[in-house]
mmCIF file of C-alpha atoms and ligand atoms in Angstrom:
data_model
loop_
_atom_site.group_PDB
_atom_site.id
_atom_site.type_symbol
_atom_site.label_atom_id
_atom_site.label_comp_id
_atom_site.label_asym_id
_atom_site.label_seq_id
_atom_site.Cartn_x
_atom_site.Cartn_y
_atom_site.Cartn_z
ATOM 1 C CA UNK A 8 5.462 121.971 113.682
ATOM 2 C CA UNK A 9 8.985 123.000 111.829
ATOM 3 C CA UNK A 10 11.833 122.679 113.645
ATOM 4 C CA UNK A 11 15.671 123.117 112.584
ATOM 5 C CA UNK A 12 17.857 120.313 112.087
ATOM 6 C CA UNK A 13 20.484 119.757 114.924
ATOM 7 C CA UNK A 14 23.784 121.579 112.578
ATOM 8 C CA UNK A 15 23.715 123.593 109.894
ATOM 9 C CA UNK A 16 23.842 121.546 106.576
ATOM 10 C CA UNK A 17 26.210 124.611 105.065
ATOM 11 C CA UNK A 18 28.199 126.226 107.250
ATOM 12 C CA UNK A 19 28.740 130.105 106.709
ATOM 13 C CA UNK A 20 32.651 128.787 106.531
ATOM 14 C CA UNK A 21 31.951 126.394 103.864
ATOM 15 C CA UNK A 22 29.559 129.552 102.494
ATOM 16 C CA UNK A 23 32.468 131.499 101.799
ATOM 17 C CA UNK A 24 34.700 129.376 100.616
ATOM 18 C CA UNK A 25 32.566 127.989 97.823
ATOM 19 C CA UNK A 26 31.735 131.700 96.959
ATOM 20 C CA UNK A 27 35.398 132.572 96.749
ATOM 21 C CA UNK A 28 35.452 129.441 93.666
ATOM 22 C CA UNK A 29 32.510 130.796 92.030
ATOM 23 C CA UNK A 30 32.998 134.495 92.302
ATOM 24 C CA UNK A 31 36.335 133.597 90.022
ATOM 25 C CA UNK A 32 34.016 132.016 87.642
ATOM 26 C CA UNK A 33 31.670 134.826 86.906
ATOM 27 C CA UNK A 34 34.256 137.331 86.429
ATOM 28 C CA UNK A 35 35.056 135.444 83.297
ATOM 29 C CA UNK A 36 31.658 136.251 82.318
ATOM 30 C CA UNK A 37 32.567 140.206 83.113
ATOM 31 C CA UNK A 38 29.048 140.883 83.363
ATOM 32 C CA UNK A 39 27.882 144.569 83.005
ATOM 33 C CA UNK A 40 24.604 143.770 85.765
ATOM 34 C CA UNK A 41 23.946 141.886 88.209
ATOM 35 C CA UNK A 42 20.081 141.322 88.846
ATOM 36 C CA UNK A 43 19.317 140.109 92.094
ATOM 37 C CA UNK A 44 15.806 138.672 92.539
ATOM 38 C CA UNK A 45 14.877 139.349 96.170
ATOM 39 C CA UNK A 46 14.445 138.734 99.129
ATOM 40 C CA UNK A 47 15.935 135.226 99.625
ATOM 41 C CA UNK A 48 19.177 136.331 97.436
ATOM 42 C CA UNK A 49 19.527 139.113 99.469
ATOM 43 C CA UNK A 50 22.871 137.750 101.449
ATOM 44 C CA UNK A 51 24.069 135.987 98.841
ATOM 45 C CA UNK A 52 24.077 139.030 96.118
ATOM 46 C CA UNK A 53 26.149 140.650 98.732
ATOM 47 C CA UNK A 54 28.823 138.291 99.663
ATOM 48 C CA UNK A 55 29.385 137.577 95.671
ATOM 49 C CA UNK A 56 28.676 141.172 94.744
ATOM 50 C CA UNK A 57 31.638 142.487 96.880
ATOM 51 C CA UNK A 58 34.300 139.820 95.328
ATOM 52 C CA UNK A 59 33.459 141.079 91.821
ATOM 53 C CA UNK A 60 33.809 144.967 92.629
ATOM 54 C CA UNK A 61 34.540 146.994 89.832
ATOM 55 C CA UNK A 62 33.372 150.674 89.553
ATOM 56 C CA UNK A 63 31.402 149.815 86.396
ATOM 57 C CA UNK A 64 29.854 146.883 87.698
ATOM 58 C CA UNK A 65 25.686 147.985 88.376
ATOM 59 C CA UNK A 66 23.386 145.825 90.592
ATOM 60 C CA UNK A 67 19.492 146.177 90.875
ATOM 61 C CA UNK A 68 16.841 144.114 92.503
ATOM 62 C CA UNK A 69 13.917 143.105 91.525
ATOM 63 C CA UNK A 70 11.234 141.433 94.292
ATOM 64 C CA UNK A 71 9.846 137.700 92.512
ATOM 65 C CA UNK A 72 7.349 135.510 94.807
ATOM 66 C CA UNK A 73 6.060 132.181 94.426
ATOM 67 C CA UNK A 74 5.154 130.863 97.449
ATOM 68 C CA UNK A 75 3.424 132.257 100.052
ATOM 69 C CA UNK A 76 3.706 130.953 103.573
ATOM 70 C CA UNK A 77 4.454 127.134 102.788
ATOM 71 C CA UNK A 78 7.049 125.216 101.488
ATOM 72 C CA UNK A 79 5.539 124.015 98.482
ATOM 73 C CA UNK A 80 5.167 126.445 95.280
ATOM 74 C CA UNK A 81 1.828 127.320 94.337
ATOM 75 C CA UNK A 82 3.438 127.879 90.527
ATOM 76 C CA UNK A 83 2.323 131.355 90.326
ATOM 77 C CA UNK A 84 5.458 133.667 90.124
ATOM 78 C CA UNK A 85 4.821 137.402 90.227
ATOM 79 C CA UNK A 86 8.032 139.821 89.702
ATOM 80 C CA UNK A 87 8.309 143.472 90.819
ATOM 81 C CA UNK A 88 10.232 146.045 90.036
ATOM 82 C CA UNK A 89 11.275 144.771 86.216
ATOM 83 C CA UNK A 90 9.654 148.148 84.524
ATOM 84 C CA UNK A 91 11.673 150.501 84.539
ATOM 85 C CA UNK A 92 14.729 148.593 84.264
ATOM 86 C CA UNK A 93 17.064 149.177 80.965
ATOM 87 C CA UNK A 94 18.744 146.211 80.178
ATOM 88 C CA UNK A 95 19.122 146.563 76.315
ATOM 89 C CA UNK A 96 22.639 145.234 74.898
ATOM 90 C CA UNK A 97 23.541 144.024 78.710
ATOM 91 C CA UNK A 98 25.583 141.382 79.998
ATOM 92 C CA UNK A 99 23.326 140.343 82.557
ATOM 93 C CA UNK A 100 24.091 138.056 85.924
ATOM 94 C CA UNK A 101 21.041 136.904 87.044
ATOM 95 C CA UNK A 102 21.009 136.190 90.929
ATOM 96 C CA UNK A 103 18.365 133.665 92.820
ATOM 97 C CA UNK A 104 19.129 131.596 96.222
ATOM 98 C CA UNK A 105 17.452 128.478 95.098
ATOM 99 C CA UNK A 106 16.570 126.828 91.627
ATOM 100 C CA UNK A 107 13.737 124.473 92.784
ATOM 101 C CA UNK A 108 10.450 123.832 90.323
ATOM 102 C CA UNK A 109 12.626 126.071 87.966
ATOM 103 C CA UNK A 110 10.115 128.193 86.992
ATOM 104 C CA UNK A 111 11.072 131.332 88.925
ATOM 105 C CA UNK A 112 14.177 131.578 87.063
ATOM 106 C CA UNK A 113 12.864 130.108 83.821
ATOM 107 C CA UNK A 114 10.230 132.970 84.117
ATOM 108 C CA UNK A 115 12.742 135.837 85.034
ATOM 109 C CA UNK A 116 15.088 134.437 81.876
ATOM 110 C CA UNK A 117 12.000 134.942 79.055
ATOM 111 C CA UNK A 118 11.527 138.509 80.581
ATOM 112 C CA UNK A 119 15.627 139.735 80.463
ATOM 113 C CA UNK A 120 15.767 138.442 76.777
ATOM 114 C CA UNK A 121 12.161 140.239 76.085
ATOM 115 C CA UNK A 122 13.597 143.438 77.630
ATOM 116 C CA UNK A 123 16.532 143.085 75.423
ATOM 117 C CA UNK A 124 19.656 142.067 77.087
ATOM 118 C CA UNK A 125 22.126 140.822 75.102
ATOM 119 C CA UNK A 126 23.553 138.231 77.313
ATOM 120 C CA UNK A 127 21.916 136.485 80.661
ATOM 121 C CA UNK A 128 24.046 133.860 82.911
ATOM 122 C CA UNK A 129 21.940 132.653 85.847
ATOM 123 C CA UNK A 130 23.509 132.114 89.468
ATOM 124 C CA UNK A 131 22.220 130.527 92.127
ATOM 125 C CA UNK A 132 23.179 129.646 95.685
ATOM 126 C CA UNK A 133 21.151 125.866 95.406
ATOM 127 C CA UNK A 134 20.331 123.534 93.052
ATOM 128 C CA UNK A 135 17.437 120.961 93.703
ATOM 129 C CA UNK A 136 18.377 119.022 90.639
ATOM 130 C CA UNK A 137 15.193 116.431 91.550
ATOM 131 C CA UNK A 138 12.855 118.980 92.177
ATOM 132 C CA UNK A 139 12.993 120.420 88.624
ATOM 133 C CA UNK A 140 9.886 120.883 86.626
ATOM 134 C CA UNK A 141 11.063 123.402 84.416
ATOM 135 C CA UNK A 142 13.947 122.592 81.984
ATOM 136 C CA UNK A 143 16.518 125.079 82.956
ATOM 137 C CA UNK A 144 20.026 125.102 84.390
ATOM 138 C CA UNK A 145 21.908 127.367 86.331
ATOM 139 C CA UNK A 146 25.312 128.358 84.426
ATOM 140 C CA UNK A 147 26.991 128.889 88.336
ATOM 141 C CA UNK A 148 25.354 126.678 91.252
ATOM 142 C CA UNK A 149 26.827 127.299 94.707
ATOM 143 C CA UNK A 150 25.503 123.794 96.070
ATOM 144 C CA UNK A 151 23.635 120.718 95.516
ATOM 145 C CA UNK A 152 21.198 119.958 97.845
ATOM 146 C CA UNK A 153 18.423 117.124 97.774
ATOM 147 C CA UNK A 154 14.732 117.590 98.260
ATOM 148 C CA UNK A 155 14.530 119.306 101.434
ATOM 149 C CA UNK A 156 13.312 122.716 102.731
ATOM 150 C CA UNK A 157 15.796 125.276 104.170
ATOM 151 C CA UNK A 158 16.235 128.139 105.739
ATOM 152 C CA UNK A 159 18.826 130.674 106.847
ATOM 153 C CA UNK A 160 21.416 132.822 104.733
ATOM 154 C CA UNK A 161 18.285 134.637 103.380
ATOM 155 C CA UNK A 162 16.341 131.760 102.821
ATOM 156 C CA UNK A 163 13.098 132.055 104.645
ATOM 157 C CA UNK A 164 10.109 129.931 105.917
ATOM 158 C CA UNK A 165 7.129 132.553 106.148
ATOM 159 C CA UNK A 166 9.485 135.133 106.504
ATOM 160 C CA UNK A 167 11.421 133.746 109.506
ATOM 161 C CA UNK A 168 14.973 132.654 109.866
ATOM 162 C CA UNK A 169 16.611 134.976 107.148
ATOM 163 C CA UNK A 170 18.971 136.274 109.665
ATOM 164 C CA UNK A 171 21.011 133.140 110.190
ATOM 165 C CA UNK A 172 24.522 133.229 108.810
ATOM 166 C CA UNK A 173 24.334 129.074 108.166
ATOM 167 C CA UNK A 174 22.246 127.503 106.013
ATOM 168 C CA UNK A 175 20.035 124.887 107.794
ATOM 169 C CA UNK A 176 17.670 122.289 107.123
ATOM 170 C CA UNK A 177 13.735 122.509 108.509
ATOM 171 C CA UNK A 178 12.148 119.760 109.710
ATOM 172 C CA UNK A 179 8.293 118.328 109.824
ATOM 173 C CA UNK A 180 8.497 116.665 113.513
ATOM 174 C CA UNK A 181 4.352 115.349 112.488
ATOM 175 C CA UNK A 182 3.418 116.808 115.633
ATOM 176 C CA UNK A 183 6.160 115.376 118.228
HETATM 177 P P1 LIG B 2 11.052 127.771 91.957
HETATM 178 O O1 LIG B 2 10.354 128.821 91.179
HETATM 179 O O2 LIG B 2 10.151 126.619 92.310
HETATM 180 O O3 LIG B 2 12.361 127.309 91.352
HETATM 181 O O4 LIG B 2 11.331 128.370 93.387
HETATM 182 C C1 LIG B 2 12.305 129.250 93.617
HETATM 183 C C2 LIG B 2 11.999 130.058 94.867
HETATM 184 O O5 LIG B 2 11.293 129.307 95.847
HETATM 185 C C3 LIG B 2 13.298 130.438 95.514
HETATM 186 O O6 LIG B 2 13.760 131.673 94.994
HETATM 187 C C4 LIG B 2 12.950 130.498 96.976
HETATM 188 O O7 LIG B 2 12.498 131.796 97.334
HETATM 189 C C5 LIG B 2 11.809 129.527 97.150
HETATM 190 N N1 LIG B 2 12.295 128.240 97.704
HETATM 191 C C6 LIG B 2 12.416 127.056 97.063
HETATM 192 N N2 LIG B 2 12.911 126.105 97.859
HETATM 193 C C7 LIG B 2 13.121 126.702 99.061
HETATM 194 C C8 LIG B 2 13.652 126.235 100.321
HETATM 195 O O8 LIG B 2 14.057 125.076 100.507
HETATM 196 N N3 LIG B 2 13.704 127.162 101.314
HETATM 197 C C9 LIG B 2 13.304 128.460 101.154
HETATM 198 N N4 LIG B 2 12.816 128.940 99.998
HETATM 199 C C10 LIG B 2 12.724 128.065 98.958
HETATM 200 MG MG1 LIG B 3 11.317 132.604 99.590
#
């Protein structure tokens, strides 16, 4: 059984005040997309959507999956919704919640440079440095975090928990 640490290990405070710092980083970037890879990203793309408003700023989401209902990748990442999607001489912000194996947002990177954009910055909410098995960085990380599963500001275990406004850490209790 899974059960939620006792606090939140990022509070929706501490949320917003690290998004406020980052926000101010990407609008040197000026970017004239923002992709948002759903669903985990779905809070996040909002929160730092709304502090770069500009009326020629366009967002659209594409759906990627890699895992199932388990905490551990199977390595097989599908994406949705990338077709029909004209990206040719864009500057393109590239949104995931976490960068974990890597190769979600590894994968999603070859496909915006196939497709033609003419500049890609990745952001993510969390960065499991140690989990990496694809080389790739993040050019804007919310937080570091170490190798643990969580859930809550759109991060999900099997679909559950996306609804919570902190970020929280799930536990294996091996059957207490
Ligand atoms: P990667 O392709 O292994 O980097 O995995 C990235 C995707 O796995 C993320 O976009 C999340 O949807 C999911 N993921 C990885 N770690 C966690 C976690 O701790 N909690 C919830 N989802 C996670
Ligand atoms: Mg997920």
């Amino acid at each position: 059984m899974y059960m939620l640490s006792d606090k939140p290990l990022i509070s929706a405070k501490q949320i917003e005040m690290r998004l406020d710092e980052i926000s101010g980083q990407v609008q040197e970037f000026r970017p004239d997309l923002i992709l948002s890879a759903l669903t985990g990203s779905f809070m996040f793309t909002a929160d730092l959507s709304r502090r770069l408003a500009r009326s020629d700023l366009q967002i659209q989401f594409i759906k990627t999956s890699s895992y199932g209902n388990s905490t551990e990748s199977n390595g097989n990442v599908s994406i949705e919704g990338i077709d029909h999607l004209d990206l040719k001489g864009k500057k393109v912000l590239l949104v995931d919640d976490i960068l974990d194996s890597g190769r979600t947002l590894y994968c999603l990177v070859q496909v915006l440079q196939k497709l033609g954009a003419s500049s890609i910055k990745t952001c993510v909410l969390l960065n499991k440095e140690e989990r990496r098995i694809v080389d790739i960085h993040a050019d804007y990380v919310g937080f570091e975090i170490g190798n643990e599963f969580i859930v809550g500001y759109g991060l999900d275990y099997a679909n559950n928990y996306r609804t919570y406004p902190d970020i929280w850490t799930l536990k294996d209790d091996h059957g207490k």
